[in-house]
Amino acid sequence: LVRLRARLSRSQNALGRGLLAVLSRDHLDEDAWEEIEDSLITADVGIEPTRVIVERLRERVRVLGSRTVTEVREQLAEELTAALDPGMDRTLASTKADGPAVILVVGVNGAGKTTTCGKIARVLVADGRSVVLGAADTFRAAASEQLATWGERVGAETVRGPEGADPASVAFDAVKRGIDTGVDTVLIDTAGRLQNKVGLMDELGKVKRVVEKHGPVDETLLILDATTGQNGLEQARVFMEAVNVTGVVLTKLDGTAKGGIVIAVQNKLGIPVKLVGLGEGPDDLAPFEPKAFVDALLD
Ligand code: GDP
């Protein structure tokens, strides 16, 4: 939580800054409410979620007769937390009784898939689990090298194919290796060429089908770059059509002043944000906890 707070405030969070100014007034008039709305929209919360949050907040402030900055802020924090659906299950399906849990990692190029695979492997290994990494992003030349470097760094075996190999066959081999060596988790990194939507969907569909010859995919994580803002939501839909996304990892939250994008993602996609990326290093991955996140956002 301390790191989350440091990382978010380092990016000079737009929401906290904007709101502090408005809430320090002694009277919340129409202008003030508009500014609260603007702050939320500027922070990428999204127009629809913002409208709902502000409406509910106004009603609460009216009913409770809240006056002080602290009171209103507390109620805003509660509304933002509620908008993040705190009851959702955010645990990662990383083990199962009969063989390795299979996690498919999807998203556009540059979103942070390979890095996130490495970071997740690190968390699992540190937790005493064994991991096989599958380098099924055979499109980007350096991707498999990059994943293997992460594997060495965190102590996980990486299964790679020759350059230009069929991604599905590498994924198949990785799961087979995971089964043969009895590991807990197989993490599969995939390619994300969004410029060719049909090709991408075909490829991901095939990877999934081929992997399922070994057994079901237990988790499909969509990696979204927080700095792409609302555009990321459009990309997300393409992936959701191609595969059954079960969780979102929002990366590069350290590089944006618009942390509110988490609320938009959670609201519009209806899929739990499970992890957040807060930097390029191996320890820069945190489980997503709505309340702690909102506290850091309003800090
Ligand atoms: P991929 O193409 O989706 O596999 O993306 P990569 O894993 O290669 O990441 C693209 C770039 O984003 C790399 O330079 C990563 O170091 C960087 N990156 C990934 N996650 C984060 C993050 O949470 N914060 C920051 N600041 N950079 C990140």
mmCIF file of C-alpha atoms and ligand atoms in Angstrom:
data_model
loop_
_atom_site.group_PDB
_atom_site.id
_atom_site.type_symbol
_atom_site.label_atom_id
_atom_site.label_comp_id
_atom_site.label_asym_id
_atom_site.label_seq_id
_atom_site.Cartn_x
_atom_site.Cartn_y
_atom_site.Cartn_z
ATOM 1 C CA LEU A 1 0.000 0.000 0.000
ATOM 2 C CA VAL A 2 2.837 2.357 0.839
ATOM 3 C CA ARG A 3 4.409 1.664 -2.550
ATOM 4 C CA LEU A 4 1.098 2.039 -4.335
ATOM 5 C CA ARG A 5 0.637 5.420 -2.706
ATOM 6 C CA ALA A 6 4.176 6.527 -3.549
ATOM 7 C CA ARG A 7 3.874 5.407 -7.145
ATOM 8 C CA LEU A 8 0.525 7.028 -7.739
ATOM 9 C CA SER A 9 1.388 10.300 -6.095
ATOM 10 C CA ARG A 10 4.683 10.377 -7.946
ATOM 11 C CA SER A 11 2.603 10.702 -11.091
ATOM 12 C CA GLN A 12 0.881 13.670 -9.479
ATOM 13 C CA ASN A 13 -2.504 12.187 -9.434
ATOM 14 C CA ALA A 14 -4.978 14.375 -11.268
ATOM 15 C CA LEU A 15 -7.911 13.252 -9.199
ATOM 16 C CA GLY A 16 -6.453 13.971 -5.769
ATOM 17 C CA ARG A 17 -5.150 17.334 -6.896
ATOM 18 C CA GLY A 18 -8.382 18.497 -8.523
ATOM 19 C CA LEU A 19 -10.612 17.327 -5.723
ATOM 20 C CA LEU A 20 -8.565 18.774 -2.941
ATOM 21 C CA ALA A 21 -8.998 22.226 -4.439
ATOM 22 C CA VAL A 22 -12.765 21.872 -4.770
ATOM 23 C CA LEU A 23 -13.382 20.201 -1.452
ATOM 24 C CA SER A 24 -11.486 22.847 0.461
ATOM 25 C CA ARG A 25 -14.204 25.388 -0.277
ATOM 26 C CA ASP A 26 -16.671 26.016 2.510
ATOM 27 C CA HIS A 27 -19.697 25.601 0.302
ATOM 28 C CA LEU A 28 -20.418 22.996 -2.368
ATOM 29 C CA ASP A 29 -22.381 25.001 -4.953
ATOM 30 C CA GLU A 30 -23.308 24.022 -8.511
ATOM 31 C CA ASP A 31 -19.875 25.091 -9.778
ATOM 32 C CA ALA A 32 -18.160 22.943 -7.208
ATOM 33 C CA TRP A 33 -20.130 19.878 -8.231
ATOM 34 C CA GLU A 34 -19.261 20.529 -11.833
ATOM 35 C CA GLU A 35 -15.603 20.721 -10.912
ATOM 36 C CA ILE A 36 -15.812 17.453 -9.020
ATOM 37 C CA GLU A 37 -17.332 15.926 -12.146
ATOM 38 C CA ASP A 38 -14.579 17.429 -14.316
ATOM 39 C CA SER A 39 -11.865 16.090 -12.015
ATOM 40 C CA LEU A 40 -13.267 12.589 -12.290
ATOM 41 C CA ILE A 41 -13.544 12.800 -16.070
ATOM 42 C CA THR A 42 -10.021 14.239 -16.340
ATOM 43 C CA ALA A 43 -8.786 11.294 -14.300
ATOM 44 C CA ASP A 44 -10.298 8.976 -16.945
ATOM 45 C CA VAL A 45 -13.064 7.586 -14.763
ATOM 46 C CA GLY A 46 -15.302 7.800 -17.842
ATOM 47 C CA ILE A 47 -18.411 9.893 -18.439
ATOM 48 C CA GLU A 48 -21.053 7.368 -17.454
ATOM 49 C CA PRO A 49 -19.418 6.123 -14.238
ATOM 50 C CA THR A 50 -18.689 9.739 -13.275
ATOM 51 C CA ARG A 51 -22.316 10.730 -13.671
ATOM 52 C CA VAL A 52 -23.437 7.859 -11.456
ATOM 53 C CA ILE A 53 -20.792 8.502 -8.797
ATOM 54 C CA VAL A 54 -21.481 12.240 -8.600
ATOM 55 C CA GLU A 55 -25.229 11.738 -8.478
ATOM 56 C CA ARG A 56 -24.947 9.262 -5.622
ATOM 57 C CA LEU A 57 -22.478 11.473 -3.806
ATOM 58 C CA ARG A 58 -24.720 14.539 -4.096
ATOM 59 C CA GLU A 59 -27.617 12.586 -2.726
ATOM 60 C CA ARG A 60 -25.578 11.341 0.223
ATOM 61 C CA VAL A 61 -24.212 14.774 1.004
ATOM 62 C CA ARG A 62 -27.773 16.138 0.884
ATOM 63 C CA VAL A 63 -29.271 13.426 3.077
ATOM 64 C CA LEU A 64 -26.429 13.347 5.578
ATOM 65 C CA GLY A 65 -25.933 17.105 5.551
ATOM 66 C CA SER A 66 -22.182 16.597 5.208
ATOM 67 C CA ARG A 67 -20.205 19.775 5.487
ATOM 68 C CA THR A 68 -16.557 19.247 6.134
ATOM 69 C CA VAL A 69 -13.980 18.348 3.504
ATOM 70 C CA THR A 70 -13.179 15.212 5.445
ATOM 71 C CA GLU A 71 -16.803 14.065 5.435
ATOM 72 C CA VAL A 72 -17.383 14.641 1.744
ATOM 73 C CA ARG A 73 -14.054 13.078 0.882
ATOM 74 C CA GLU A 74 -14.871 10.015 2.918
ATOM 75 C CA GLN A 75 -18.194 9.635 1.146
ATOM 76 C CA LEU A 76 -16.546 10.098 -2.222
ATOM 77 C CA ALA A 77 -14.037 7.401 -1.300
ATOM 78 C CA GLU A 78 -16.921 5.084 -0.452
ATOM 79 C CA GLU A 79 -18.676 5.802 -3.746
ATOM 80 C CA LEU A 80 -15.498 5.227 -5.758
ATOM 81 C CA THR A 81 -14.847 1.992 -3.907
ATOM 82 C CA ALA A 82 -18.423 0.878 -4.539
ATOM 83 C CA ALA A 83 -17.955 1.658 -8.258
ATOM 84 C CA LEU A 84 -15.058 -0.820 -8.213
ATOM 85 C CA ASP A 85 -17.295 -3.647 -7.105
ATOM 86 C CA PRO A 86 -15.234 -4.608 -4.053
ATOM 87 C CA GLY A 87 -16.987 -7.969 -3.702
ATOM 88 C CA MET A 88 -15.537 -9.371 -6.938
ATOM 89 C CA ASP A 89 -13.193 -12.330 -6.743
ATOM 90 C CA ARG A 90 -9.736 -11.082 -7.707
ATOM 91 C CA THR A 91 -7.672 -14.135 -6.902
ATOM 92 C CA LEU A 92 -5.536 -15.540 -9.674
ATOM 93 C CA ALA A 93 -6.293 -19.103 -10.741
ATOM 94 C CA SER A 94 -2.682 -20.176 -10.300
ATOM 95 C CA THR A 95 -2.966 -23.709 -8.912
ATOM 96 C CA LYS A 96 -5.238 -26.667 -9.300
ATOM 97 C CA ALA A 97 -5.414 -30.183 -7.941
ATOM 98 C CA ASP A 98 -4.836 -32.204 -11.103
ATOM 99 C CA GLY A 99 -1.889 -30.651 -12.909
ATOM 100 C CA PRO A 100 -0.693 -27.157 -13.659
ATOM 101 C CA ALA A 101 -3.082 -24.214 -13.779
ATOM 102 C CA VAL A 102 -2.827 -22.633 -17.223
ATOM 103 C CA ILE A 103 -2.835 -18.842 -17.516
ATOM 104 C CA LEU A 104 -3.091 -17.265 -20.956
ATOM 105 C CA VAL A 105 -1.773 -13.698 -21.161
ATOM 106 C CA VAL A 106 -3.211 -11.535 -23.956
ATOM 107 C CA GLY A 107 -3.128 -7.869 -25.000
ATOM 108 C CA VAL A 108 -1.785 -5.516 -27.666
ATOM 109 C CA ASN A 109 1.939 -5.254 -28.331
ATOM 110 C CA GLY A 110 3.656 -2.956 -25.897
ATOM 111 C CA ALA A 111 0.954 -3.235 -23.229
ATOM 112 C CA GLY A 112 3.357 -5.092 -20.969
ATOM 113 C CA LYS A 113 2.477 -8.774 -21.493
ATOM 114 C CA THR A 114 5.986 -10.176 -21.365
ATOM 115 C CA THR A 115 6.970 -8.028 -18.392
ATOM 116 C CA THR A 116 3.787 -8.980 -16.541
ATOM 117 C CA CYS A 117 4.391 -12.703 -17.193
ATOM 118 C CA GLY A 118 7.827 -12.266 -15.624
ATOM 119 C CA LYS A 119 6.471 -10.371 -12.628
ATOM 120 C CA ILE A 120 3.675 -12.886 -12.005
ATOM 121 C CA ALA A 121 6.171 -15.749 -12.225
ATOM 122 C CA ARG A 122 8.317 -13.949 -9.694
ATOM 123 C CA VAL A 123 5.432 -13.594 -7.227
ATOM 124 C CA LEU A 124 4.485 -17.260 -7.641
ATOM 125 C CA VAL A 125 8.052 -18.545 -7.277
ATOM 126 C CA ALA A 126 8.585 -16.344 -4.210
ATOM 127 C CA ASP A 127 5.451 -17.998 -2.851
ATOM 128 C CA GLY A 128 7.027 -21.422 -3.248
ATOM 129 C CA ARG A 129 5.282 -22.376 -6.491
ATOM 130 C CA SER A 130 6.923 -23.734 -9.625
ATOM 131 C CA VAL A 131 6.283 -22.109 -12.989
ATOM 132 C CA VAL A 132 6.829 -22.804 -16.694
ATOM 133 C CA LEU A 133 6.738 -19.823 -19.053
ATOM 134 C CA GLY A 134 5.549 -20.351 -22.627
ATOM 135 C CA ALA A 135 6.917 -17.923 -25.221
ATOM 136 C CA ALA A 136 4.038 -17.995 -27.685
ATOM 137 C CA ASP A 137 4.682 -14.445 -28.871
ATOM 138 C CA THR A 138 6.686 -15.726 -31.821
ATOM 139 C CA PHE A 139 5.829 -12.680 -33.906
ATOM 140 C CA ARG A 140 7.977 -10.137 -32.119
ATOM 141 C CA ALA A 141 11.573 -11.297 -32.548
ATOM 142 C CA ALA A 142 12.832 -10.198 -29.133
ATOM 143 C CA ALA A 143 9.804 -11.345 -27.138
ATOM 144 C CA SER A 144 10.912 -14.906 -26.557
ATOM 145 C CA GLU A 145 14.431 -13.771 -25.605
ATOM 146 C CA GLN A 146 12.934 -11.232 -23.206
ATOM 147 C CA LEU A 147 10.683 -13.847 -21.591
ATOM 148 C CA ALA A 148 13.573 -16.315 -21.233
ATOM 149 C CA THR A 149 15.594 -13.589 -19.481
ATOM 150 C CA TRP A 150 12.722 -13.097 -17.039
ATOM 151 C CA GLY A 151 12.577 -16.870 -16.568
ATOM 152 C CA GLU A 152 16.261 -17.015 -15.619
ATOM 153 C CA ARG A 153 15.907 -14.057 -13.350
ATOM 154 C CA VAL A 154 12.985 -15.455 -11.346
ATOM 155 C CA GLY A 155 13.781 -19.159 -11.544
ATOM 156 C CA ALA A 156 11.234 -20.467 -14.032
ATOM 157 C CA GLU A 157 11.835 -22.634 -17.083
ATOM 158 C CA THR A 158 10.930 -21.007 -20.412
ATOM 159 C CA VAL A 159 9.655 -23.061 -23.348
ATOM 160 C CA ARG A 160 10.479 -21.419 -26.664
ATOM 161 C CA GLY A 161 10.068 -22.304 -30.310
ATOM 162 C CA PRO A 162 12.221 -21.374 -33.280
ATOM 163 C CA GLU A 163 11.702 -17.856 -34.618
ATOM 164 C CA GLY A 164 8.427 -17.595 -36.530
ATOM 165 C CA ALA A 165 7.149 -20.867 -35.011
ATOM 166 C CA ASP A 166 3.414 -21.484 -34.735
ATOM 167 C CA PRO A 167 2.334 -19.792 -31.464
ATOM 168 C CA ALA A 168 -0.196 -22.545 -30.780
ATOM 169 C CA SER A 169 2.446 -25.245 -31.022
ATOM 170 C CA VAL A 170 4.751 -23.390 -28.590
ATOM 171 C CA ALA A 171 1.826 -22.974 -26.188
ATOM 172 C CA PHE A 172 1.011 -26.680 -26.507
ATOM 173 C CA ASP A 173 4.635 -27.630 -25.792
ATOM 174 C CA ALA A 174 4.774 -25.310 -22.778
ATOM 175 C CA VAL A 175 1.712 -26.890 -21.183
ATOM 176 C CA LYS A 176 3.064 -30.369 -21.956
ATOM 177 C CA ARG A 177 6.359 -29.433 -20.301
ATOM 178 C CA GLY A 178 4.440 -28.115 -17.297
ATOM 179 C CA ILE A 179 2.524 -31.369 -16.989
ATOM 180 C CA ASP A 180 5.647 -33.522 -17.450
ATOM 181 C CA THR A 181 7.660 -31.616 -14.858
ATOM 182 C CA GLY A 182 4.723 -31.314 -12.450
ATOM 183 C CA VAL A 183 4.797 -27.545 -11.994
ATOM 184 C CA ASP A 184 1.994 -25.553 -10.392
ATOM 185 C CA THR A 185 1.458 -22.946 -13.081
ATOM 186 C CA VAL A 186 2.044 -22.485 -16.814
ATOM 187 C CA LEU A 187 2.013 -18.852 -17.968
ATOM 188 C CA ILE A 188 1.653 -18.323 -21.710
ATOM 189 C CA ASP A 189 2.746 -15.053 -23.320
ATOM 190 C CA THR A 190 0.982 -14.383 -26.643
ATOM 191 C CA ALA A 191 1.354 -11.924 -29.526
ATOM 192 C CA GLY A 192 -1.001 -8.961 -29.935
ATOM 193 C CA ARG A 193 -1.079 -7.595 -33.435
ATOM 194 C CA LEU A 194 -4.192 -5.494 -33.242
ATOM 195 C CA GLN A 195 -3.807 -4.027 -36.738
ATOM 196 C CA ASN A 196 -5.048 -7.331 -38.079
ATOM 197 C CA LYS A 197 -8.111 -8.044 -35.979
ATOM 198 C CA VAL A 198 -9.286 -11.181 -37.772
ATOM 199 C CA GLY A 199 -5.779 -12.653 -37.794
ATOM 200 C CA LEU A 200 -5.344 -11.916 -34.115
ATOM 201 C CA MET A 201 -8.647 -13.485 -33.142
ATOM 202 C CA ASP A 202 -7.918 -16.552 -35.252
ATOM 203 C CA GLU A 203 -4.492 -16.908 -33.696
ATOM 204 C CA LEU A 204 -5.676 -16.520 -30.094
ATOM 205 C CA GLY A 205 -8.585 -18.855 -30.727
ATOM 206 C CA LYS A 206 -6.195 -21.443 -32.080
ATOM 207 C CA VAL A 207 -3.752 -21.078 -29.172
ATOM 208 C CA LYS A 208 -6.641 -21.606 -26.779
ATOM 209 C CA ARG A 209 -8.045 -24.623 -28.658
ATOM 210 C CA VAL A 210 -4.672 -26.305 -28.927
ATOM 211 C CA VAL A 211 -3.831 -25.709 -25.259
ATOM 212 C CA GLU A 212 -7.219 -27.163 -24.331
ATOM 213 C CA LYS A 213 -6.179 -30.504 -25.768
ATOM 214 C CA HIS A 214 -4.322 -30.823 -22.461
ATOM 215 C CA GLY A 215 -7.204 -29.465 -20.384
ATOM 216 C CA PRO A 216 -9.058 -26.192 -19.777
ATOM 217 C CA VAL A 217 -7.398 -22.781 -19.653
ATOM 218 C CA ASP A 218 -7.859 -21.676 -16.049
ATOM 219 C CA GLU A 219 -7.350 -17.972 -16.422
ATOM 220 C CA THR A 220 -7.103 -15.531 -19.330
ATOM 221 C CA LEU A 221 -5.528 -12.252 -18.312
ATOM 222 C CA LEU A 222 -5.958 -9.192 -20.483
ATOM 223 C CA ILE A 223 -3.062 -6.771 -20.123
ATOM 224 C CA LEU A 224 -4.110 -3.139 -20.586
ATOM 225 C CA ASP A 225 -1.787 -0.145 -20.642
ATOM 226 C CA ALA A 226 -3.288 2.490 -18.292
ATOM 227 C CA THR A 227 -1.652 5.301 -20.266
ATOM 228 C CA THR A 228 -3.798 4.553 -23.325
ATOM 229 C CA GLY A 229 -6.830 5.759 -21.374
ATOM 230 C CA GLN A 230 -10.270 5.259 -22.845
ATOM 231 C CA ASN A 231 -8.777 3.863 -26.100
ATOM 232 C CA GLY A 232 -7.664 0.846 -24.162
ATOM 233 C CA LEU A 233 -11.307 -0.011 -23.593
ATOM 234 C CA GLU A 234 -11.880 -0.379 -27.321
ATOM 235 C CA GLN A 235 -8.893 -2.716 -27.609
ATOM 236 C CA ALA A 236 -10.206 -4.670 -24.684
ATOM 237 C CA ARG A 237 -13.437 -5.431 -26.494
ATOM 238 C CA VAL A 238 -11.581 -6.980 -29.421
ATOM 239 C CA PHE A 239 -9.838 -9.398 -27.080
ATOM 240 C CA MET A 240 -13.015 -10.143 -25.186
ATOM 241 C CA GLU A 241 -14.591 -11.237 -28.450
ATOM 242 C CA ALA A 242 -11.670 -13.544 -29.201
ATOM 243 C CA VAL A 243 -11.154 -15.203 -25.815
ATOM 244 C CA ASN A 244 -12.963 -15.535 -22.522
ATOM 245 C CA VAL A 245 -11.135 -12.895 -20.486
ATOM 246 C CA THR A 246 -11.318 -13.675 -16.763
ATOM 247 C CA GLY A 247 -9.159 -10.899 -15.347
ATOM 248 C CA VAL A 248 -7.481 -7.609 -16.243
ATOM 249 C CA VAL A 249 -3.984 -6.435 -15.364
ATOM 250 C CA LEU A 250 -3.639 -2.676 -15.672
ATOM 251 C CA THR A 251 0.000 -1.791 -16.349
ATOM 252 C CA LYS A 252 1.971 1.468 -16.207
ATOM 253 C CA LEU A 253 -0.175 3.056 -13.517
ATOM 254 C CA ASP A 254 3.078 4.647 -12.374
ATOM 255 C CA GLY A 255 3.236 6.543 -15.649
ATOM 256 C CA THR A 256 -0.157 8.230 -15.663
ATOM 257 C CA ALA A 257 -1.912 10.923 -13.701
ATOM 258 C CA LYS A 258 -5.169 9.264 -14.693
ATOM 259 C CA GLY A 259 -5.550 6.407 -12.274
ATOM 260 C CA GLY A 260 -9.336 6.707 -12.599
ATOM 261 C CA ILE A 261 -9.051 4.512 -15.692
ATOM 262 C CA VAL A 262 -9.303 1.541 -13.313
ATOM 263 C CA ILE A 263 -12.877 2.546 -12.520
ATOM 264 C CA ALA A 264 -13.762 2.889 -16.209
ATOM 265 C CA VAL A 265 -12.227 -0.497 -17.017
ATOM 266 C CA GLN A 266 -13.985 -2.242 -14.166
ATOM 267 C CA ASN A 267 -17.321 -0.570 -14.939
ATOM 268 C CA LYS A 268 -17.404 -0.885 -18.689
ATOM 269 C CA LEU A 269 -15.882 -4.328 -19.063
ATOM 270 C CA GLY A 270 -17.381 -5.927 -15.969
ATOM 271 C CA ILE A 271 -14.227 -8.022 -15.567
ATOM 272 C CA PRO A 272 -12.257 -7.830 -12.306
ATOM 273 C CA VAL A 273 -8.992 -5.896 -12.350
ATOM 274 C CA LYS A 274 -6.800 -8.424 -10.551
ATOM 275 C CA LEU A 275 -3.341 -6.878 -10.621
ATOM 276 C CA VAL A 276 -1.746 -3.519 -11.318
ATOM 277 C CA GLY A 277 1.682 -2.772 -12.784
ATOM 278 C CA LEU A 278 3.568 0.021 -11.054
ATOM 279 C CA GLY A 279 6.923 0.008 -12.835
ATOM 280 C CA GLU A 280 9.338 -1.987 -14.966
ATOM 281 C CA GLY A 281 11.080 -3.861 -12.164
ATOM 282 C CA PRO A 282 10.396 -7.424 -10.983
ATOM 283 C CA ASP A 283 8.631 -6.271 -7.802
ATOM 284 C CA ASP A 284 6.464 -3.657 -9.465
ATOM 285 C CA LEU A 285 3.264 -5.674 -9.492
ATOM 286 C CA ALA A 286 0.565 -5.415 -6.856
ATOM 287 C CA PRO A 287 -2.712 -7.193 -6.215
ATOM 288 C CA PHE A 288 -5.579 -4.827 -6.877
ATOM 289 C CA GLU A 289 -7.514 -3.865 -3.767
ATOM 290 C CA PRO A 290 -10.308 -1.342 -4.407
ATOM 291 C CA LYS A 291 -10.244 0.372 -1.031
ATOM 292 C CA ALA A 292 -6.475 0.753 -0.830
ATOM 293 C CA PHE A 293 -6.436 1.923 -4.429
ATOM 294 C CA VAL A 294 -9.089 4.593 -3.868
ATOM 295 C CA ASP A 295 -7.285 5.798 -0.743
ATOM 296 C CA ALA A 296 -4.087 6.168 -2.754
ATOM 297 C CA LEU A 297 -5.986 7.852 -5.582
ATOM 298 C CA LEU A 298 -7.444 10.510 -3.271
ATOM 299 C CA ASP A 299 -4.240 10.972 -1.327
HETATM 300 P P1 GDP B 1 4.423 -6.655 -24.623
HETATM 301 O O1 GDP B 1 4.732 -6.265 -26.026
HETATM 302 O O2 GDP B 1 2.967 -6.557 -24.333
HETATM 303 O O3 GDP B 1 4.980 -7.972 -24.216
HETATM 304 O O4 GDP B 1 5.088 -5.527 -23.688
HETATM 305 P P2 GDP B 1 6.436 -5.576 -22.834
HETATM 306 O O5 GDP B 1 6.290 -6.495 -21.669
HETATM 307 O O6 GDP B 1 7.598 -5.794 -23.726
HETATM 308 O O7 GDP B 1 6.456 -4.081 -22.246
HETATM 309 C C1 GDP B 1 6.572 -2.952 -23.059
HETATM 310 C C2 GDP B 1 7.312 -1.863 -22.274
HETATM 311 O O8 GDP B 1 6.528 -1.421 -21.178
HETATM 312 C C3 GDP B 1 8.632 -2.343 -21.673
HETATM 313 O O9 GDP B 1 9.581 -1.320 -21.794
HETATM 314 C C4 GDP B 1 8.286 -2.580 -20.204
HETATM 315 O O10 GDP B 1 9.397 -2.438 -19.350
HETATM 316 C C5 GDP B 1 7.263 -1.504 -19.958
HETATM 317 N N1 GDP B 1 6.341 -1.823 -18.855
HETATM 318 C C6 GDP B 1 5.598 -2.939 -18.664
HETATM 319 N N2 GDP B 1 4.850 -2.837 -17.540
HETATM 320 C C7 GDP B 1 5.114 -1.617 -16.997
HETATM 321 C C8 GDP B 1 4.640 -0.903 -15.823
HETATM 322 O O11 GDP B 1 3.796 -1.351 -15.035
HETATM 323 N N3 GDP B 1 5.154 0.348 -15.626
HETATM 324 C C9 GDP B 1 6.074 0.906 -16.485
HETATM 325 N N4 GDP B 1 6.504 2.137 -16.211
HETATM 326 N N5 GDP B 1 6.521 0.264 -17.577
HETATM 327 C C10 GDP B 1 6.059 -0.976 -17.836
#
